[in-house]
Short mmCIF file of C-alpha atoms in Angstrom, two decimals:
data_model
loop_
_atom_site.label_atom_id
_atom_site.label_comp_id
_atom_site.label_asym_id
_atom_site.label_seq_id
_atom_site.Cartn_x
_atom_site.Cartn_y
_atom_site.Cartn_z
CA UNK A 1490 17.46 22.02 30.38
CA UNK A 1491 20.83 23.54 31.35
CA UNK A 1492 24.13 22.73 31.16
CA UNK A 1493 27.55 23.67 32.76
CA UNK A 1494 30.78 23.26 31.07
CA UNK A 1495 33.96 23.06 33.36
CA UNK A 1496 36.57 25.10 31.30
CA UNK A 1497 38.70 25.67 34.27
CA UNK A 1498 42.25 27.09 33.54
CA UNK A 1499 45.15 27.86 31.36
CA UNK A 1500 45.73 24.92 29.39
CA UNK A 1501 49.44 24.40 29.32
CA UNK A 1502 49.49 21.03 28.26
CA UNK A 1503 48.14 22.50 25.34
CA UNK A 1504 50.85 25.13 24.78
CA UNK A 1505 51.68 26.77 22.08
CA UNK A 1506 48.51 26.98 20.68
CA UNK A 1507 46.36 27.88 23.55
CA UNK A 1508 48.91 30.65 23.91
CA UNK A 1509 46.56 32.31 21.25
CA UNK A 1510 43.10 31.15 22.33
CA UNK A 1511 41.98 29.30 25.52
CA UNK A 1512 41.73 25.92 25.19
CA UNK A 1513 38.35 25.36 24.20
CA UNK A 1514 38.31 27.20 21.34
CA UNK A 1515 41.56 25.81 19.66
CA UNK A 1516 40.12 24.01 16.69
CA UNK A 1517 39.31 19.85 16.75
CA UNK A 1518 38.77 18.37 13.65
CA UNK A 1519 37.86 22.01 11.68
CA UNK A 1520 35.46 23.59 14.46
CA UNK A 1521 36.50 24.68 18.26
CA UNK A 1522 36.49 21.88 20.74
CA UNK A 1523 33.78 23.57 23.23
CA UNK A 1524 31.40 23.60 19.76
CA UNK A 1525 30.85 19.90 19.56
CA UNK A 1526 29.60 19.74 22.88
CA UNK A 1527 27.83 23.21 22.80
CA UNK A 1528 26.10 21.29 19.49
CA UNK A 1529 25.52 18.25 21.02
CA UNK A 1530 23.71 19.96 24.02
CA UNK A 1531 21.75 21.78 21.60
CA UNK A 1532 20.05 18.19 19.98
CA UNK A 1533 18.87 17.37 23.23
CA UNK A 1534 16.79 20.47 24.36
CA UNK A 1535 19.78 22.31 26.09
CA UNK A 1536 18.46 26.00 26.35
CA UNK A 1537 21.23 27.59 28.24
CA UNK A 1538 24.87 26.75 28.70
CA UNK A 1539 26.98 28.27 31.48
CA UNK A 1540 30.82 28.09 31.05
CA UNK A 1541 32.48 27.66 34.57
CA UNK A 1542 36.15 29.60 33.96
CA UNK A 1543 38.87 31.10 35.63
CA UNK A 1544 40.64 32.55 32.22
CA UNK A 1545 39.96 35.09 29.71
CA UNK A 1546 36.27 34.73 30.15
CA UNK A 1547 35.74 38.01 27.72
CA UNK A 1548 37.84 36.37 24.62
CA UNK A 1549 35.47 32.55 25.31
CA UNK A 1550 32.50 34.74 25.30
CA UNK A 1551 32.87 37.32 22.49
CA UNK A 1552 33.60 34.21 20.35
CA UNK A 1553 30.94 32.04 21.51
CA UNK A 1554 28.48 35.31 21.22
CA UNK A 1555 28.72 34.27 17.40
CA UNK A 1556 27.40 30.92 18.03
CA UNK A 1557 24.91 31.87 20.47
CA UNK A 1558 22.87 33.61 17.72
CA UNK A 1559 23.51 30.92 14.96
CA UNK A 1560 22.59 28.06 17.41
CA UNK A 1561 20.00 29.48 19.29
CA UNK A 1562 20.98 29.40 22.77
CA UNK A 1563 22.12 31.02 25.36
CA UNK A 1564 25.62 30.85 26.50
CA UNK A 1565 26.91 32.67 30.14
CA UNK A 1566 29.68 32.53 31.91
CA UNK A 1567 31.01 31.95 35.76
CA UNK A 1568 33.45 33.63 36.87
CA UNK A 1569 35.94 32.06 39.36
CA UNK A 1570 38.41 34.79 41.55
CA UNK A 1571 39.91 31.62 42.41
CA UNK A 1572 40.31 28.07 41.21
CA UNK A 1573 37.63 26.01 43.02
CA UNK A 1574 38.10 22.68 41.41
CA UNK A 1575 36.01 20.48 39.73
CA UNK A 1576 32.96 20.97 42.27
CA UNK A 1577 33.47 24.17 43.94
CA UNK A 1578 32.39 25.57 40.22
CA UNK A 1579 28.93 24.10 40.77
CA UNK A 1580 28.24 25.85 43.63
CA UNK A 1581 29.39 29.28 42.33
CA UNK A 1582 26.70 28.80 39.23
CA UNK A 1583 23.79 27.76 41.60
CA UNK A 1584 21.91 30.23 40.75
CA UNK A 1585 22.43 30.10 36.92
CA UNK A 1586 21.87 26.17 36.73
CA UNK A 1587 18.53 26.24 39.15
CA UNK A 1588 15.25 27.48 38.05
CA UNK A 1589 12.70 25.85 39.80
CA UNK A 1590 11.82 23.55 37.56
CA UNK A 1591 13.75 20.47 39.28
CA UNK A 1592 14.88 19.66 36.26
CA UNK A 1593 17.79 17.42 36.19
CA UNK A 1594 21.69 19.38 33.85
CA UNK A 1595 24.54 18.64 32.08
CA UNK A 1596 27.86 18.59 33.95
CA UNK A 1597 30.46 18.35 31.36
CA UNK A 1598 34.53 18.37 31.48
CA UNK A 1599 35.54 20.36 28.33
CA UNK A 1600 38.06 18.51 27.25
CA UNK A 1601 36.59 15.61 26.20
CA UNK A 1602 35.43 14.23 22.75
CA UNK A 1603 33.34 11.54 22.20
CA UNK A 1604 29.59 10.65 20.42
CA UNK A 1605 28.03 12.52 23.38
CA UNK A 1606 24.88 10.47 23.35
CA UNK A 1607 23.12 12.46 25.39
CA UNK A 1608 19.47 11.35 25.02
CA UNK A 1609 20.36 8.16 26.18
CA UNK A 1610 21.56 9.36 28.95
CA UNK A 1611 18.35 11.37 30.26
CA UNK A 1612 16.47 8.33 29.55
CA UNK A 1613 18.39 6.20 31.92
CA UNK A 1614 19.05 8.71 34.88
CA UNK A 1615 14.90 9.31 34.34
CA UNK A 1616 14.77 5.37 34.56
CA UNK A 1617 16.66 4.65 37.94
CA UNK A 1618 15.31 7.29 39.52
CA UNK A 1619 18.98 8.44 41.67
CA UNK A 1620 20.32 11.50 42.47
CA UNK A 1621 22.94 11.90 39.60
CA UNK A 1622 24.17 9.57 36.58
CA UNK A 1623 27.93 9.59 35.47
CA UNK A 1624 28.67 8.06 32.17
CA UNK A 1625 32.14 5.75 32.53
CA UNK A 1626 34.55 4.54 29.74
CA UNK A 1627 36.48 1.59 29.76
CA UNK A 1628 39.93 1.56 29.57
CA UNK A 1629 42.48 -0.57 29.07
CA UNK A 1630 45.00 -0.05 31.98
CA UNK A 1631 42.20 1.44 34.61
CA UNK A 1632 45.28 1.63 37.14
CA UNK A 1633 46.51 5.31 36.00
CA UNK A 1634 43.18 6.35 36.30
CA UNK A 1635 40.42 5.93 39.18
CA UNK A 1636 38.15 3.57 38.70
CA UNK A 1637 34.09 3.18 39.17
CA UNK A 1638 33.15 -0.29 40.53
CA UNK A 1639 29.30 -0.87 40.03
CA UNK A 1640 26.89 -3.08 39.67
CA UNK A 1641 26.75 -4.49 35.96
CA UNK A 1642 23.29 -5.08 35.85
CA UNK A 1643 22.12 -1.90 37.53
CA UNK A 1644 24.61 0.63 36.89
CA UNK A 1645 25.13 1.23 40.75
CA UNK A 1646 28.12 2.51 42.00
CA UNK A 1647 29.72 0.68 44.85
CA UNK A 1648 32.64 2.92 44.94
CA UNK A 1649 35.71 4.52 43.74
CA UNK A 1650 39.14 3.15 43.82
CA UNK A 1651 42.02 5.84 42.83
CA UNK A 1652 44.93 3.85 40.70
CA UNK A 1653 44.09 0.79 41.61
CA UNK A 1654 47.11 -1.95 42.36
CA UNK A 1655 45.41 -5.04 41.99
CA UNK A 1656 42.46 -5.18 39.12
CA UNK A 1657 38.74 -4.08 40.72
CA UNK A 1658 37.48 -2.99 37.57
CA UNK A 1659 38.17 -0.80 33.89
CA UNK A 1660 35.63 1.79 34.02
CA UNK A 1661 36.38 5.03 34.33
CA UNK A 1662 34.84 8.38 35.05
CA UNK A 1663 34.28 9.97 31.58
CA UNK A 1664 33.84 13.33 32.56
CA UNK A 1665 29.80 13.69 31.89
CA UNK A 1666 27.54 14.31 34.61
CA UNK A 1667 23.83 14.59 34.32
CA UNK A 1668 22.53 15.78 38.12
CA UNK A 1669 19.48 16.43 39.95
CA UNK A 1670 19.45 20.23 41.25
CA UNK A 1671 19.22 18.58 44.92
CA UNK A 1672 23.19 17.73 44.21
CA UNK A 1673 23.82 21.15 44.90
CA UNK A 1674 22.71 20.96 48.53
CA UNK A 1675 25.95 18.46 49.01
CA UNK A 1676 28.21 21.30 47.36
CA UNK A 1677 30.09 24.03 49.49
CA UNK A 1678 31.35 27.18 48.05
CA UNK A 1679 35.23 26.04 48.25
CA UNK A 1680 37.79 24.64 46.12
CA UNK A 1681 36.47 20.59 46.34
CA UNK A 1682 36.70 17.93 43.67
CA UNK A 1683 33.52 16.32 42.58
CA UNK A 1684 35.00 13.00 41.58
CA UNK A 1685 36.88 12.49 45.31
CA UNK A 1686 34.44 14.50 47.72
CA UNK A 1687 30.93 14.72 45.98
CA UNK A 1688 30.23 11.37 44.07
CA UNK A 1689 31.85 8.87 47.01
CA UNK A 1690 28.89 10.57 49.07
CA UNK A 1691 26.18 10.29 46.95
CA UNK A 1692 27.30 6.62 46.18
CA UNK A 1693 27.54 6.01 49.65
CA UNK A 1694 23.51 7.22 49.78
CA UNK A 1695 22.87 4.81 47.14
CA UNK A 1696 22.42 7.30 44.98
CA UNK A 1697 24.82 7.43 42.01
CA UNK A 1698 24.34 5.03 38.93
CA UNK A 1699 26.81 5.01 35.77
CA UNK A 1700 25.89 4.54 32.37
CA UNK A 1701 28.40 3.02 30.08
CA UNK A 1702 29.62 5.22 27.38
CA UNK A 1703 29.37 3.73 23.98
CA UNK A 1704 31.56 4.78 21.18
CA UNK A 1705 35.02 6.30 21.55
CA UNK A 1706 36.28 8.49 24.42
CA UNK A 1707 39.68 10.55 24.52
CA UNK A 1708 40.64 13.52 26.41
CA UNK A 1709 42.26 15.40 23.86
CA UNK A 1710 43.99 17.93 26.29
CA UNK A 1711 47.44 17.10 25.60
CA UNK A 1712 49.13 16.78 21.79
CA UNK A 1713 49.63 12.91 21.29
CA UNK A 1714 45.88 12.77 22.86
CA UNK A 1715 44.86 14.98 20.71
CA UNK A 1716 46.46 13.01 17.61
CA UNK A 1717 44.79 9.90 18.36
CA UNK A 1718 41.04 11.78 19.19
CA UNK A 1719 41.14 12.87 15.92
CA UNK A 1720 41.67 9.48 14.39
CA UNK A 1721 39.10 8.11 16.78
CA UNK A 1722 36.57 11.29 15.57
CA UNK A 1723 36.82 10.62 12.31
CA UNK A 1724 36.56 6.79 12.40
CA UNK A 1725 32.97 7.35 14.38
CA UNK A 1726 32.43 10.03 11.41
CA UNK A 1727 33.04 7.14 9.29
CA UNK A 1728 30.11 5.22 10.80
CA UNK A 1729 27.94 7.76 11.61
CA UNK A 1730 28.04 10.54 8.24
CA UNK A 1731 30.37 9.65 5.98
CA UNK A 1732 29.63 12.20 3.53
CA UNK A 1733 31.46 14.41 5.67
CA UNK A 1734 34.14 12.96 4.45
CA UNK A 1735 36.17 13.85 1.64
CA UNK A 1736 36.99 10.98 -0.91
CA UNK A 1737 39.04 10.58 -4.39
CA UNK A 1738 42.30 9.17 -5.62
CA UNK A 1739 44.24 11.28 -3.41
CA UNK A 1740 42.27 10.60 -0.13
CA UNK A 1741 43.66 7.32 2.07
CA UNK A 1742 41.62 6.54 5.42
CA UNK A 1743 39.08 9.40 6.96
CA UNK A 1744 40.21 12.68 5.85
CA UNK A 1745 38.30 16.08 7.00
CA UNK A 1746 38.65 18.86 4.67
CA UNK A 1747 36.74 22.20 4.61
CA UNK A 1748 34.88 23.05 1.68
CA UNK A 1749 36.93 26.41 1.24
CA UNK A 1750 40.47 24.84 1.54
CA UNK A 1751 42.23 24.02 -1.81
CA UNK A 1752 44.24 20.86 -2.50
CA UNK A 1753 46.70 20.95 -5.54
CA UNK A 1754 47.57 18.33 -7.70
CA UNK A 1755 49.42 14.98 -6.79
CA UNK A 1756 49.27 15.14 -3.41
CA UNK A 1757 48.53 12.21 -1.22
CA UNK A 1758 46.52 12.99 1.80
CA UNK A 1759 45.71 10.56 4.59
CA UNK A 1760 44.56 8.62 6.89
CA UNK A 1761 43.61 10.84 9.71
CA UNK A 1762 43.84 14.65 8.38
CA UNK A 1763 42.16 17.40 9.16
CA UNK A 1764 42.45 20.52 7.01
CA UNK A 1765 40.69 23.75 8.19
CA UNK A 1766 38.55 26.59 6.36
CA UNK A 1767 41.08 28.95 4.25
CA UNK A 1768 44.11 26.52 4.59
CA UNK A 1769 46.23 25.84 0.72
CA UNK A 1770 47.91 22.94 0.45
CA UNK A 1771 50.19 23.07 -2.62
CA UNK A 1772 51.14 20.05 -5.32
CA UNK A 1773 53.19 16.68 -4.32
CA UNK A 1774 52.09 17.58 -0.73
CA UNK A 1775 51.76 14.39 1.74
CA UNK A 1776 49.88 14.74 4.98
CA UNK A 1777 49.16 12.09 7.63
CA UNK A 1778 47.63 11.97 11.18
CA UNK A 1779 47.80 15.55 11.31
CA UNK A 1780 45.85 18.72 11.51
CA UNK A 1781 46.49 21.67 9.48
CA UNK A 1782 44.19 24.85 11.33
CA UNK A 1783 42.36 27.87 9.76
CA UNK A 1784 44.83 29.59 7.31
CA UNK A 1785 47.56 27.89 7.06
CA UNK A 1786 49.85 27.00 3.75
CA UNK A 1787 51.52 23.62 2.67
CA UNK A 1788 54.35 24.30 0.15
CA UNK A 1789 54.96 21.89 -2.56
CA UNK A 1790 56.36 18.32 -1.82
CA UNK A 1791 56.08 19.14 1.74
CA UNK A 1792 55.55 16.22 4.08
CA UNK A 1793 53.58 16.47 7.60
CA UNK A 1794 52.77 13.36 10.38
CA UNK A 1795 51.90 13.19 13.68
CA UNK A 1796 51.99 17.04 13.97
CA UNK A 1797 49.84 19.89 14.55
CA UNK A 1798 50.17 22.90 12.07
CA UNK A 1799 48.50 26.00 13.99
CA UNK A 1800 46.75 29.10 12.24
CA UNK A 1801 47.64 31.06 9.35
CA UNK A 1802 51.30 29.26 9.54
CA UNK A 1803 53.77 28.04 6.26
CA UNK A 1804 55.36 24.61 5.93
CA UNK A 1805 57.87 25.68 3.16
CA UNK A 1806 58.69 23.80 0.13
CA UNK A 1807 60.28 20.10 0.99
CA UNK A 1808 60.29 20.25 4.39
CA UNK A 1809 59.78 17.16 6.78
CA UNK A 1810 57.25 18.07 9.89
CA UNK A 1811 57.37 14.90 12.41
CA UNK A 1812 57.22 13.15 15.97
CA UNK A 1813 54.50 15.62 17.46
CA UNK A 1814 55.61 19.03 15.68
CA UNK A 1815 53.58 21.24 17.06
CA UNK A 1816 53.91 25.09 15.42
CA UNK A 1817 52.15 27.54 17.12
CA UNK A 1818 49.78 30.52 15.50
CA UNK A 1819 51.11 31.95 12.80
CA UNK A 1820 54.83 30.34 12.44
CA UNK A 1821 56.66 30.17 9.19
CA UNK A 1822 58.99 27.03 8.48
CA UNK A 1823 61.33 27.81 5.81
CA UNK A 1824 62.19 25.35 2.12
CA UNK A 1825 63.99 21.90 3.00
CA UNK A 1826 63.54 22.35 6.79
CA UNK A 1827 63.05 19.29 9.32
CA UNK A 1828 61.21 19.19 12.35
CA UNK A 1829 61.57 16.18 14.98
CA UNK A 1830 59.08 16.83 17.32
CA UNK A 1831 59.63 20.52 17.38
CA UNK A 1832 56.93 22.66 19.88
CA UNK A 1833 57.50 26.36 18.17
CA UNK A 1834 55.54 28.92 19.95
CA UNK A 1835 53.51 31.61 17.83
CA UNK A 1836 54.80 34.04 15.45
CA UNK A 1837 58.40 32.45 14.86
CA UNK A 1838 60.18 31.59 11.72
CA UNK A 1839 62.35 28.48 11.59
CA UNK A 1840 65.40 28.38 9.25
CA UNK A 1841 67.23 25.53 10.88
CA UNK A 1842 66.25 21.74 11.36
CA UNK A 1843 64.71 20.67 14.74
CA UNK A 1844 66.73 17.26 15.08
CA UNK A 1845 65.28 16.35 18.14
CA UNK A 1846 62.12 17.36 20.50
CA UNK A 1847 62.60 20.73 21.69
CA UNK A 1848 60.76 23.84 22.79
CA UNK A 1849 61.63 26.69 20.23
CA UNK A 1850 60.82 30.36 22.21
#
């Protein structure tokens, strides 16, 4: 089997820190985003991923080239000279995702974390016997997003309905795709949208069924997403392997940390933490609902929430990091510093308080 990964573009909502890699590879919960799915993928008989991007395709693939070795499978990229939206990418790779075989592949957005039960879903597009399958999420307000109506029993779609004003339904599109290679014949080389062009037409054939997603679902392209994935990752880690998780006295809730990171004494870490391979994190230190990335150093009696701490940065010695912090790569936040909301970008050094959410160039 194959699949194709929609990378797509710069991701500013993601700024500073995928001013240092693209967005895929910024780290989610201690490995790059793009890796749980590449993993995932990998469980179910994926041979070959193809990465459809418009952005530094030479940095996603001479880090991925890595992986492709230790995983076992073969990772390619497509190229776009222009953005062709979430469709037009499809019909670009044509050649890379057919091979004869008729066998169904992965469509996947790469922003998205979740349980990715994939087998499940093979075994129910292989059941009703359609074109394509999307998987669907519910949601609580379905009218900022557009919705899937379908039949309950079934899992036919009727149709779409784009921000719905009055309630039709709370399922929405969850940004995995698992399509017949006879999809591509409805595709045109152009910038097109699958969700508003592609998928109305195949429902209208009768064609497209949606599987519920079960588990979580976030799109963690944005910071405050991002936040609350992580709590929702490592709840589901909680269910699913919780000896990935660390424990002890100084551990509240689900806490991530890498086996080479080191944790002095007295701190208090928790709930919802990740910390990342190489990172210190010095004595009295308190961390909550953050993530502290690949090399980066806690001073003592520091306290961090709601915040993202990029790589190889300092938190100096009793400073308060809050409200959505985010420091870029490699920033260094002096002793007795405060940070409301502060977005530094990389390679700064802060020696006054942030008092209130700003961008620091």
């Amino acid at each position: 089997m194959k699949a194709l990964i929609l990378v797509g573009g710069f991701g500013t909502r993601l700024r500073p820190l995928t001013l240092s890699v693209p967005k895929p590879l910024v780290d989610f919960a201690n490995k790059p985003m793009i890796l749980h799915q590449i993993e995932a993928l990998k469980d179910v008989g994926v041979t070959e991923v193809v990465l459809a991007i418009n952005y530094q395709p030479e940095v996603m693939l001479n880090f991925l080239k890595d992986f492709e070795a230790k995983l076992g499978i073969k990772i390619t990229c497509s190229q776009e000279t222009e953005p062709l939206g979430t469709a037009g990418p499809l019909a670009l790779a044509r050649d890379k995702l057919i091979d004869g075989s008729g066998e169904a592949f992965f469509v996947l957005n790469s922003d998205v974390i979740n349980e990715y039960p994939f087998a499940e879903l093979i075994k129910f597009h292989k059941s009703h016997g359609g074109e394509a399958t999307i998987m669907v999420t519910k949601v609580d307000e379905p009218s900022k997003y557009g919705v899937v109506v379908m039949e309950e029993e079934t899992g036919k779609v009727d149709r779409f309905v784009e921000k719905p004003k009055i309630f039709v339904g709370n399922k929405i599109n969850a940004g995995i795709y698992l399509l017949n290679p006879s999809v591509l014949d409805r595709i045109e080389l152009r910038p097109t949208s699958i969700e508003k062009e592609v998928f109305p037409q195949i429902a209208a054939d009768q064609k497209l069924f949606a599987m519920v997603l079960p588990g979580f679902w976030m799109d963690v392209g944005q910071p405050r997403d991002y936040i609350t994935g992580l709590r929702l990752y490592l709840s589901s880690l909680r269910k699913r392997t919780p000896s990935k998780l660390a424990g002890g006295s100084h551990i509240v809730g689900n806490v991530l940390v890498h086996e080479s990171a080191v944790i002095g004494e007295g701190c208090l870490i928790g709930p919802d933490v990740a910390i990342g391979p190489g990172c210190v994190v010095e004595s009295g230190v308190r961390l909550s609902r953050c993530t502290v990335m690949r090399g980066a150093r806690v001073k003592k009696h520091s306290c961090i929430s709601s915040s993202i701490i990029g790589w190889h940065s300092t938190v100096g010695q009793w400073a308060r990091i809050e409200n959505m912090t985010i420091l870029g790569e490699d920033v260094h936040v002096c002793d007795e510093i405060y940070s409301n909301g502060g977005v530094v970008l990389p390679h700064k050094e802060i020696k006054s308080s942030i008092l209130k959410p700003e961008i620091v160039m």
